[in-house]
PDB file of C-alpha atoms in Angstrom:
ATOM      1  CA  UNK A   1     213.829   3.610 106.600  1.00 57.00           C
ATOM      2  CA  UNK A   2     214.770   4.621 103.047  1.00 59.00           C
ATOM      3  CA  UNK A   3     214.712   8.316 103.973  1.00 62.00           C
ATOM      4  CA  UNK A   4     216.880   7.600 107.011  1.00 60.00           C
ATOM      5  CA  UNK A   5     219.433   5.749 104.894  1.00 62.00           C
ATOM      6  CA  UNK A   6     219.656   8.579 102.381  1.00 60.00           C
ATOM      7  CA  UNK A   7     220.009  11.071 105.213  1.00 63.00           C
ATOM      8  CA  UNK A   8     222.883   8.995 106.593  1.00 64.00           C
ATOM      9  CA  UNK A   9     224.728   9.023 103.274  1.00 58.00           C
ATOM     10  CA  UNK A  10     224.255  12.751 102.754  1.00 59.00           C
ATOM     11  CA  UNK A  11     225.170  13.695 106.318  1.00 61.00           C
ATOM     12  CA  UNK A  12     228.271  11.515 106.329  1.00 62.00           C
ATOM     13  CA  UNK A  13     229.699  13.362 103.341  1.00 54.00           C
ATOM     14  CA  UNK A  14     229.078  16.648 105.142  1.00 57.00           C
ATOM     15  CA  UNK A  15     230.637  15.447 108.391  1.00 60.00           C
ATOM     16  CA  UNK A  16     233.890  14.466 106.696  1.00 56.00           C
ATOM     17  CA  UNK A  17     236.548  17.063 106.018  1.00 50.00           C
ATOM     18  CA  UNK A  18     235.385  17.803 102.469  1.00 52.00           C
ATOM     19  CA  UNK A  19     235.887  20.416  99.811  1.00 52.00           C
ATOM     20  CA  UNK A  20     233.178  21.543  97.422  1.00 48.00           C
ATOM     21  CA  UNK A  21     233.968  21.588  93.721  1.00 53.00           C
ATOM     22  CA  UNK A  22     232.284  24.747  92.425  1.00 41.00           C
ATOM     23  CA  UNK A  23     232.280  23.388  88.898  1.00 54.00           C
ATOM     24  CA  UNK A  24     229.962  20.424  89.288  1.00 60.00           C
ATOM     25  CA  UNK A  25     228.859  20.521  92.924  1.00 63.00           C
ATOM     26  CA  UNK A  26     230.604  17.260  93.772  1.00 73.00           C
ATOM     27  CA  UNK A  27     232.555  16.812  96.970  1.00 80.00           C
ATOM     28  CA  UNK A  28     236.031  15.380  97.405  1.00 83.00           C
ATOM     29  CA  UNK A  29     236.865  13.217 100.381  1.00 87.00           C
ATOM     30  CA  UNK A  30     240.176  14.219 101.944  1.00 89.00           C
ATOM     31  CA  UNK A  31     241.224  10.773 103.163  1.00 91.00           C
ATOM     32  CA  UNK A  32     240.348   7.148 102.337  1.00 94.00           C
ATOM     33  CA  UNK A  33     237.106   5.801 103.795  1.00 94.00           C
ATOM     34  CA  UNK A  34     235.972   2.263 104.522  1.00 96.00           C
ATOM     35  CA  UNK A  35     232.263   1.626 104.977  1.00 96.00           C
ATOM     36  CA  UNK A  36     231.740  -1.510 107.067  1.00 97.00           C
ATOM     37  CA  UNK A  37     228.145  -2.773 106.778  1.00 97.00           C
ATOM     38  CA  UNK A  38     227.221  -5.486 109.266  1.00 97.00           C
ATOM     39  CA  UNK A  39     224.285  -7.868 108.836  1.00 95.00           C
ATOM     40  CA  UNK A  40     221.954  -9.006 106.080  1.00 93.00           C
ATOM     41  CA  UNK A  41     219.550  -6.173 106.873  1.00 90.00           C
ATOM     42  CA  UNK A  42     222.178  -3.547 106.010  1.00 92.00           C
ATOM     43  CA  UNK A  43     222.145  -4.437 102.304  1.00 93.00           C
ATOM     44  CA  UNK A  44     219.590  -1.735 101.512  1.00 91.00           C
ATOM     45  CA  UNK A  45     221.746   0.826 103.308  1.00 91.00           C
ATOM     46  CA  UNK A  46     224.817  -0.337 101.372  1.00 94.00           C
ATOM     47  CA  UNK A  47     223.003   0.092  98.073  1.00 93.00           C
ATOM     48  CA  UNK A  48     221.791   3.584  98.961  1.00 90.00           C
ATOM     49  CA  UNK A  49     225.083   4.829 100.410  1.00 91.00           C
ATOM     50  CA  UNK A  50     227.119   3.470  97.507  1.00 94.00           C
ATOM     51  CA  UNK A  51     224.819   5.074  94.936  1.00 91.00           C
ATOM     52  CA  UNK A  52     224.769   8.468  96.657  1.00 88.00           C
ATOM     53  CA  UNK A  53     228.509   8.557  97.272  1.00 89.00           C
ATOM     54  CA  UNK A  54     229.191   7.617  93.672  1.00 91.00           C
ATOM     55  CA  UNK A  55     227.177  10.641  92.563  1.00 88.00           C
ATOM     56  CA  UNK A  56     228.403  13.091  95.211  1.00 86.00           C
ATOM     57  CA  UNK A  57     232.127  12.309  95.515  1.00 89.00           C
ATOM     58  CA  UNK A  58     234.299  13.010  92.503  1.00 89.00           C
ATOM     59  CA  UNK A  59     237.053  10.831  94.011  1.00 91.00           C
ATOM     60  CA  UNK A  60     234.701   8.012  94.967  1.00 93.00           C
ATOM     61  CA  UNK A  61     237.527   5.605  94.120  1.00 95.00           C
ATOM     62  CA  UNK A  62     239.007   6.538  97.500  1.00 94.00           C
ATOM     63  CA  UNK A  63     236.158   4.739  99.282  1.00 95.00           C
ATOM     64  CA  UNK A  64     235.795   0.994  99.788  1.00 97.00           C
ATOM     65  CA  UNK A  65     232.858  -1.018 101.108  1.00 98.00           C
ATOM     66  CA  UNK A  66     232.899  -4.222 103.160  1.00 98.00           C
ATOM     67  CA  UNK A  67     229.657  -6.092 103.817  1.00 98.00           C
ATOM     68  CA  UNK A  68     229.722  -8.743 106.546  1.00 97.00           C
ATOM     69  CA  UNK A  69     226.613 -10.889 106.109  1.00 95.00           C
ATOM     70  CA  UNK A  70     225.314 -14.431 105.741  1.00 92.00           C
ATOM     71  CA  UNK A  71     223.537 -13.657 102.467  1.00 88.00           C
ATOM     72  CA  UNK A  72     224.078 -11.780  99.240  1.00 89.00           C
ATOM     73  CA  UNK A  73     225.816  -8.453  98.892  1.00 93.00           C
ATOM     74  CA  UNK A  74     226.093  -5.655  96.333  1.00 93.00           C
ATOM     75  CA  UNK A  75     227.946  -6.493  93.119  1.00 93.00           C
ATOM     76  CA  UNK A  76     229.798  -3.246  92.406  1.00 93.00           C
ATOM     77  CA  UNK A  77     233.442  -2.159  92.119  1.00 92.00           C
ATOM     78  CA  UNK A  78     235.236  -1.787  95.486  1.00 95.00           C
ATOM     79  CA  UNK A  79     232.521  -3.726  97.345  1.00 97.00           C
ATOM     80  CA  UNK A  80     233.825  -6.725  99.292  1.00 97.00           C
ATOM     81  CA  UNK A  81     231.859  -9.374 101.128  1.00 96.00           C
ATOM     82  CA  UNK A  82     232.794 -11.573 104.061  1.00 95.00           C
ATOM     83  CA  UNK A  83     230.652 -14.439 105.245  1.00 95.00           C
ATOM     84  CA  UNK A  84     229.062 -14.491 108.683  1.00 95.00           C
ATOM     85  CA  UNK A  85     227.483 -17.566 110.305  1.00 91.00           C
ATOM     86  CA  UNK A  86     223.824 -18.269 109.693  1.00 84.00           C
ATOM     87  CA  UNK A  87     221.661 -18.695 112.806  1.00 73.00           C
ATOM     88  CA  UNK A  88     220.580 -22.290 113.290  1.00 73.00           C
ATOM     89  CA  UNK A  89     218.171 -22.065 116.226  1.00 65.00           C
ATOM     90  CA  UNK A  90     214.910 -20.239 116.880  1.00 66.00           C
ATOM     91  CA  UNK A  91     214.687 -16.498 116.668  1.00 66.00           C
ATOM     92  CA  UNK A  92     214.816 -16.079 120.464  1.00 71.00           C
ATOM     93  CA  UNK A  93     218.480 -17.157 120.373  1.00 81.00           C
ATOM     94  CA  UNK A  94     219.530 -15.559 117.086  1.00 85.00           C
ATOM     95  CA  UNK A  95     222.203 -13.289 118.533  1.00 87.00           C
ATOM     96  CA  UNK A  96     223.774 -15.826 120.858  1.00 88.00           C
ATOM     97  CA  UNK A  97     223.724 -18.465 118.102  1.00 90.00           C
ATOM     98  CA  UNK A  98     225.559 -16.205 115.636  1.00 91.00           C
ATOM     99  CA  UNK A  99     228.082 -15.246 118.299  1.00 92.00           C
ATOM    100  CA  UNK A 100     228.877 -18.816 119.381  1.00 91.00           C
ATOM    101  CA  UNK A 101     229.209 -19.998 115.779  1.00 93.00           C
ATOM    102  CA  UNK A 102     231.644 -17.188 115.051  1.00 94.00           C
ATOM    103  CA  UNK A 103     234.015 -18.499 117.700  1.00 93.00           C
ATOM    104  CA  UNK A 104     233.426 -22.168 116.960  1.00 93.00           C
ATOM    105  CA  UNK A 105     234.004 -21.991 113.191  1.00 93.00           C
ATOM    106  CA  UNK A 106     237.723 -21.408 112.756  1.00 94.00           C
ATOM    107  CA  UNK A 107     237.675 -21.651 108.910  1.00 95.00           C
ATOM    108  CA  UNK A 108     235.102 -18.863 108.844  1.00 95.00           C
ATOM    109  CA  UNK A 109     237.288 -16.618 111.012  1.00 95.00           C
ATOM    110  CA  UNK A 110     240.314 -17.386 108.851  1.00 96.00           C
ATOM    111  CA  UNK A 111     238.387 -16.355 105.742  1.00 97.00           C
ATOM    112  CA  UNK A 112     237.199 -13.119 107.392  1.00 97.00           C
ATOM    113  CA  UNK A 113     240.796 -12.289 108.266  1.00 97.00           C
ATOM    114  CA  UNK A 114     241.873 -12.887 104.668  1.00 97.00           C
ATOM    115  CA  UNK A 115     239.170 -10.580 103.322  1.00 97.00           C
ATOM    116  CA  UNK A 116     239.982  -7.817 105.805  1.00 97.00           C
ATOM    117  CA  UNK A 117     243.688  -8.068 105.021  1.00 97.00           C
ATOM    118  CA  UNK A 118     242.901  -7.708 101.326  1.00 97.00           C
ATOM    119  CA  UNK A 119     240.625  -4.731 102.001  1.00 97.00           C
ATOM    120  CA  UNK A 120     243.322  -2.948 104.033  1.00 97.00           C
ATOM    121  CA  UNK A 121     245.849  -3.344 101.205  1.00 97.00           C
ATOM    122  CA  UNK A 122     243.403  -2.190  98.543  1.00 97.00           C
ATOM    123  CA  UNK A 123     242.326   0.781 100.662  1.00 97.00           C
ATOM    124  CA  UNK A 124     245.960   1.856 100.991  1.00 95.00           C
ATOM    125  CA  UNK A 125     246.180   1.748  97.201  1.00 95.00           C
ATOM    126  CA  UNK A 126     242.911   3.679  96.882  1.00 94.00           C
ATOM    127  CA  UNK A 127     244.429   6.404  99.054  1.00 91.00           C
ATOM    128  CA  UNK A 128     246.142   7.677  95.934  1.00 92.00           C
ATOM    129  CA  UNK A 129     242.830   9.295  94.991  1.00 93.00           C
ATOM    130  CA  UNK A 130     242.785  11.393  98.192  1.00 92.00           C
ATOM    131  CA  UNK A 131     244.882  14.415  99.269  1.00 90.00           C
ATOM    132  CA  UNK A 132     245.705  12.845 102.648  1.00 87.00           C
ATOM    133  CA  UNK A 133     246.828   9.236 103.065  1.00 88.00           C
ATOM    134  CA  UNK A 134     247.861   9.119 106.735  1.00 91.00           C
ATOM    135  CA  UNK A 135     244.326   8.986 108.110  1.00 93.00           C
ATOM    136  CA  UNK A 136     241.572   6.509 107.337  1.00 94.00           C
ATOM    137  CA  UNK A 137     238.007   6.505 108.607  1.00 93.00           C
ATOM    138  CA  UNK A 138     235.869   3.424 109.229  1.00 95.00           C
ATOM    139  CA  UNK A 139     232.144   4.131 108.984  1.00 94.00           C
ATOM    140  CA  UNK A 140     230.308   1.210 110.590  1.00 95.00           C
ATOM    141  CA  UNK A 141     226.666   0.858 109.535  1.00 95.00           C
ATOM    142  CA  UNK A 142     224.182  -1.672 110.918  1.00 94.00           C
ATOM    143  CA  UNK A 143     220.473  -2.060 111.565  1.00 92.00           C
ATOM    144  CA  UNK A 144     219.833  -1.956 115.309  1.00 90.00           C
ATOM    145  CA  UNK A 145     217.509  -4.958 114.952  1.00 90.00           C
ATOM    146  CA  UNK A 146     219.969  -7.077 112.971  1.00 91.00           C
ATOM    147  CA  UNK A 147     221.162 -10.012 115.109  1.00 91.00           C
ATOM    148  CA  UNK A 148     224.548  -9.983 113.375  1.00 93.00           C
ATOM    149  CA  UNK A 149     225.461  -6.734 115.134  1.00 93.00           C
ATOM    150  CA  UNK A 150     226.329  -8.865 118.156  1.00 93.00           C
ATOM    151  CA  UNK A 151     229.689  -9.150 116.363  1.00 95.00           C
ATOM    152  CA  UNK A 152     230.271  -5.405 116.047  1.00 94.00           C
ATOM    153  CA  UNK A 153     233.195  -5.294 118.549  1.00 93.00           C
ATOM    154  CA  UNK A 154     234.981  -8.277 117.001  1.00 94.00           C
ATOM    155  CA  UNK A 155     234.597  -7.128 113.394  1.00 96.00           C
ATOM    156  CA  UNK A 156     235.419  -3.471 114.054  1.00 95.00           C
ATOM    157  CA  UNK A 157     238.520  -4.132 116.140  1.00 94.00           C
ATOM    158  CA  UNK A 158     239.764  -6.748 113.693  1.00 96.00           C
ATOM    159  CA  UNK A 159     239.354  -4.380 110.764  1.00 97.00           C
ATOM    160  CA  UNK A 160     241.001  -1.582 112.717  1.00 96.00           C
ATOM    161  CA  UNK A 161     244.023  -3.769 113.493  1.00 96.00           C
ATOM    162  CA  UNK A 162     244.638  -4.418 109.791  1.00 97.00           C
ATOM    163  CA  UNK A 163     244.171  -0.779 108.807  1.00 97.00           C
ATOM    164  CA  UNK A 164     246.550   0.308 111.581  1.00 96.00           C
ATOM    165  CA  UNK A 165     249.275  -1.612 109.778  1.00 95.00           C
ATOM    166  CA  UNK A 166     249.047   0.661 106.727  1.00 94.00           C
ATOM    167  CA  UNK A 167     247.642   3.950 108.081  1.00 95.00           C
ATOM    168  CA  UNK A 168     248.986   6.188 110.828  1.00 94.00           C
ATOM    169  CA  UNK A 169     245.565   7.225 112.151  1.00 95.00           C
ATOM    170  CA  UNK A 170     242.353   5.194 112.180  1.00 96.00           C
ATOM    171  CA  UNK A 171     239.066   6.736 113.337  1.00 93.00           C
ATOM    172  CA  UNK A 172     235.727   4.961 113.699  1.00 93.00           C
ATOM    173  CA  UNK A 173     232.124   6.175 113.476  1.00 91.00           C
ATOM    174  CA  UNK A 174     229.108   3.959 114.124  1.00 91.00           C
ATOM    175  CA  UNK A 175     225.684   4.492 112.575  1.00 90.00           C
ATOM    176  CA  UNK A 176     222.801   2.386 113.948  1.00 89.00           C
ATOM    177  CA  UNK A 177     219.659   2.484 111.798  1.00 88.00           C
ATOM    178  CA  UNK A 178     216.423   2.135 113.746  1.00 83.00           C
ATOM    179  CA  UNK A 179     213.101   1.062 112.280  1.00 74.00           C
ATOM    180  CA  UNK A 180     210.666   3.555 113.752  1.00 70.00           C
ATOM    181  CA  UNK A 181     207.358   1.835 113.090  1.00 65.00           C
ATOM    182  CA  UNK A 182     205.829  -1.316 111.682  1.00 61.00           C
ATOM    183  CA  UNK A 183     202.909  -3.619 112.406  1.00 55.00           C
ATOM    184  CA  UNK A 184     202.367  -7.063 113.869  1.00 59.00           C
ATOM    185  CA  UNK A 185     204.446  -9.240 116.131  1.00 62.00           C
ATOM    186  CA  UNK A 186     207.575  -8.758 114.045  1.00 66.00           C
ATOM    187  CA  UNK A 187     207.850  -5.132 115.131  1.00 62.00           C
ATOM    188  CA  UNK A 188     207.837  -6.133 118.793  1.00 69.00           C
ATOM    189  CA  UNK A 189     210.604  -8.643 118.153  1.00 73.00           C
ATOM    190  CA  UNK A 190     212.532  -6.110 116.087  1.00 76.00           C
ATOM    191  CA  UNK A 191     212.209  -3.535 118.851  1.00 79.00           C
ATOM    192  CA  UNK A 192     213.543  -5.975 121.457  1.00 77.00           C
ATOM    193  CA  UNK A 193     216.599  -6.711 119.319  1.00 79.00           C
ATOM    194  CA  UNK A 194     217.173  -2.985 118.871  1.00 80.00           C
ATOM    195  CA  UNK A 195     216.988  -2.352 122.607  1.00 78.00           C
ATOM    196  CA  UNK A 196     219.509  -5.125 123.275  1.00 80.00           C
ATOM    197  CA  UNK A 197     221.951  -3.652 120.790  1.00 83.00           C
ATOM    198  CA  UNK A 198     221.559  -0.093 122.081  1.00 81.00           C
ATOM    199  CA  UNK A 199     222.241  -1.330 125.614  1.00 81.00           C
ATOM    200  CA  UNK A 200     225.400  -2.991 124.337  1.00 81.00           C
ATOM    201  CA  UNK A 201     226.462   0.267 122.677  1.00 80.00           C
ATOM    202  CA  UNK A 202     226.231   1.990 126.052  1.00 79.00           C
ATOM    203  CA  UNK A 203     228.642  -0.590 127.499  1.00 78.00           C
ATOM    204  CA  UNK A 204     231.034  -0.280 124.546  1.00 77.00           C
ATOM    205  CA  UNK A 205     231.460   3.435 125.258  1.00 75.00           C
ATOM    206  CA  UNK A 206     232.444   2.974 128.901  1.00 75.00           C
ATOM    207  CA  UNK A 207     236.067   3.849 129.648  1.00 74.00           C
ATOM    208  CA  UNK A 208     236.591   0.500 131.405  1.00 77.00           C
ATOM    209  CA  UNK A 209     235.100  -1.627 128.597  1.00 73.00           C
ATOM    210  CA  UNK A 210     237.240  -4.584 127.553  1.00 76.00           C
ATOM    211  CA  UNK A 211     236.397  -7.054 124.812  1.00 76.00           C
ATOM    212  CA  UNK A 212     236.063 -10.605 126.075  1.00 71.00           C
ATOM    213  CA  UNK A 213     234.877 -13.855 124.541  1.00 60.00           C
ATOM    214  CA  UNK A 214     231.349 -14.218 125.936  1.00 55.00           C
ATOM    215  CA  UNK A 215     230.877 -17.813 124.796  1.00 47.00           C
ATOM    216  CA  UNK A 216     230.264 -20.421 127.488  1.00 40.00           C
TER     217      UNK A 216
END
């Protein structure tokens, strides 16, 4: 998993429209970037991506990080955290429990909105470190087996709506990290969560997909 995370960070820098500084080998991002990490299990990815980008991008100040989780996050400059609900039931209903709590807890949603509004304003300010300020990219990162990714559509579209208020163009990339092997019953459970999320991703990409509240 660690190798996969580092590969993600390195490849993302290459995929962006970047320029190579021949003096020190560092890259410069052309437009502001927001990394949106979803779920407690994405903390390791956040730590790795932040560290690599800090070393590789000479204008790293043009990138911000938002971690949506129910636990701790990374304590570094330009890293923001927003609280997600903690599952209350057994692990068989983890995803549905998180989803229903998200819609039932209005104070939690209000706080998430406040954090995302703040992030959009600060990212607009951070755009001063980049050559282009009309376009912003959201890089969404989550573990495929993290139950919190049931909220990917809600969190991504909400963040996009705030960024659209301050940027002319908003593009989104999604990176799903998959645990390839493990041992014991936990791997079987992890694999089932991953399959559920990947099936949802297929639906999200359909031209007729519409976001609806799935709570009953």
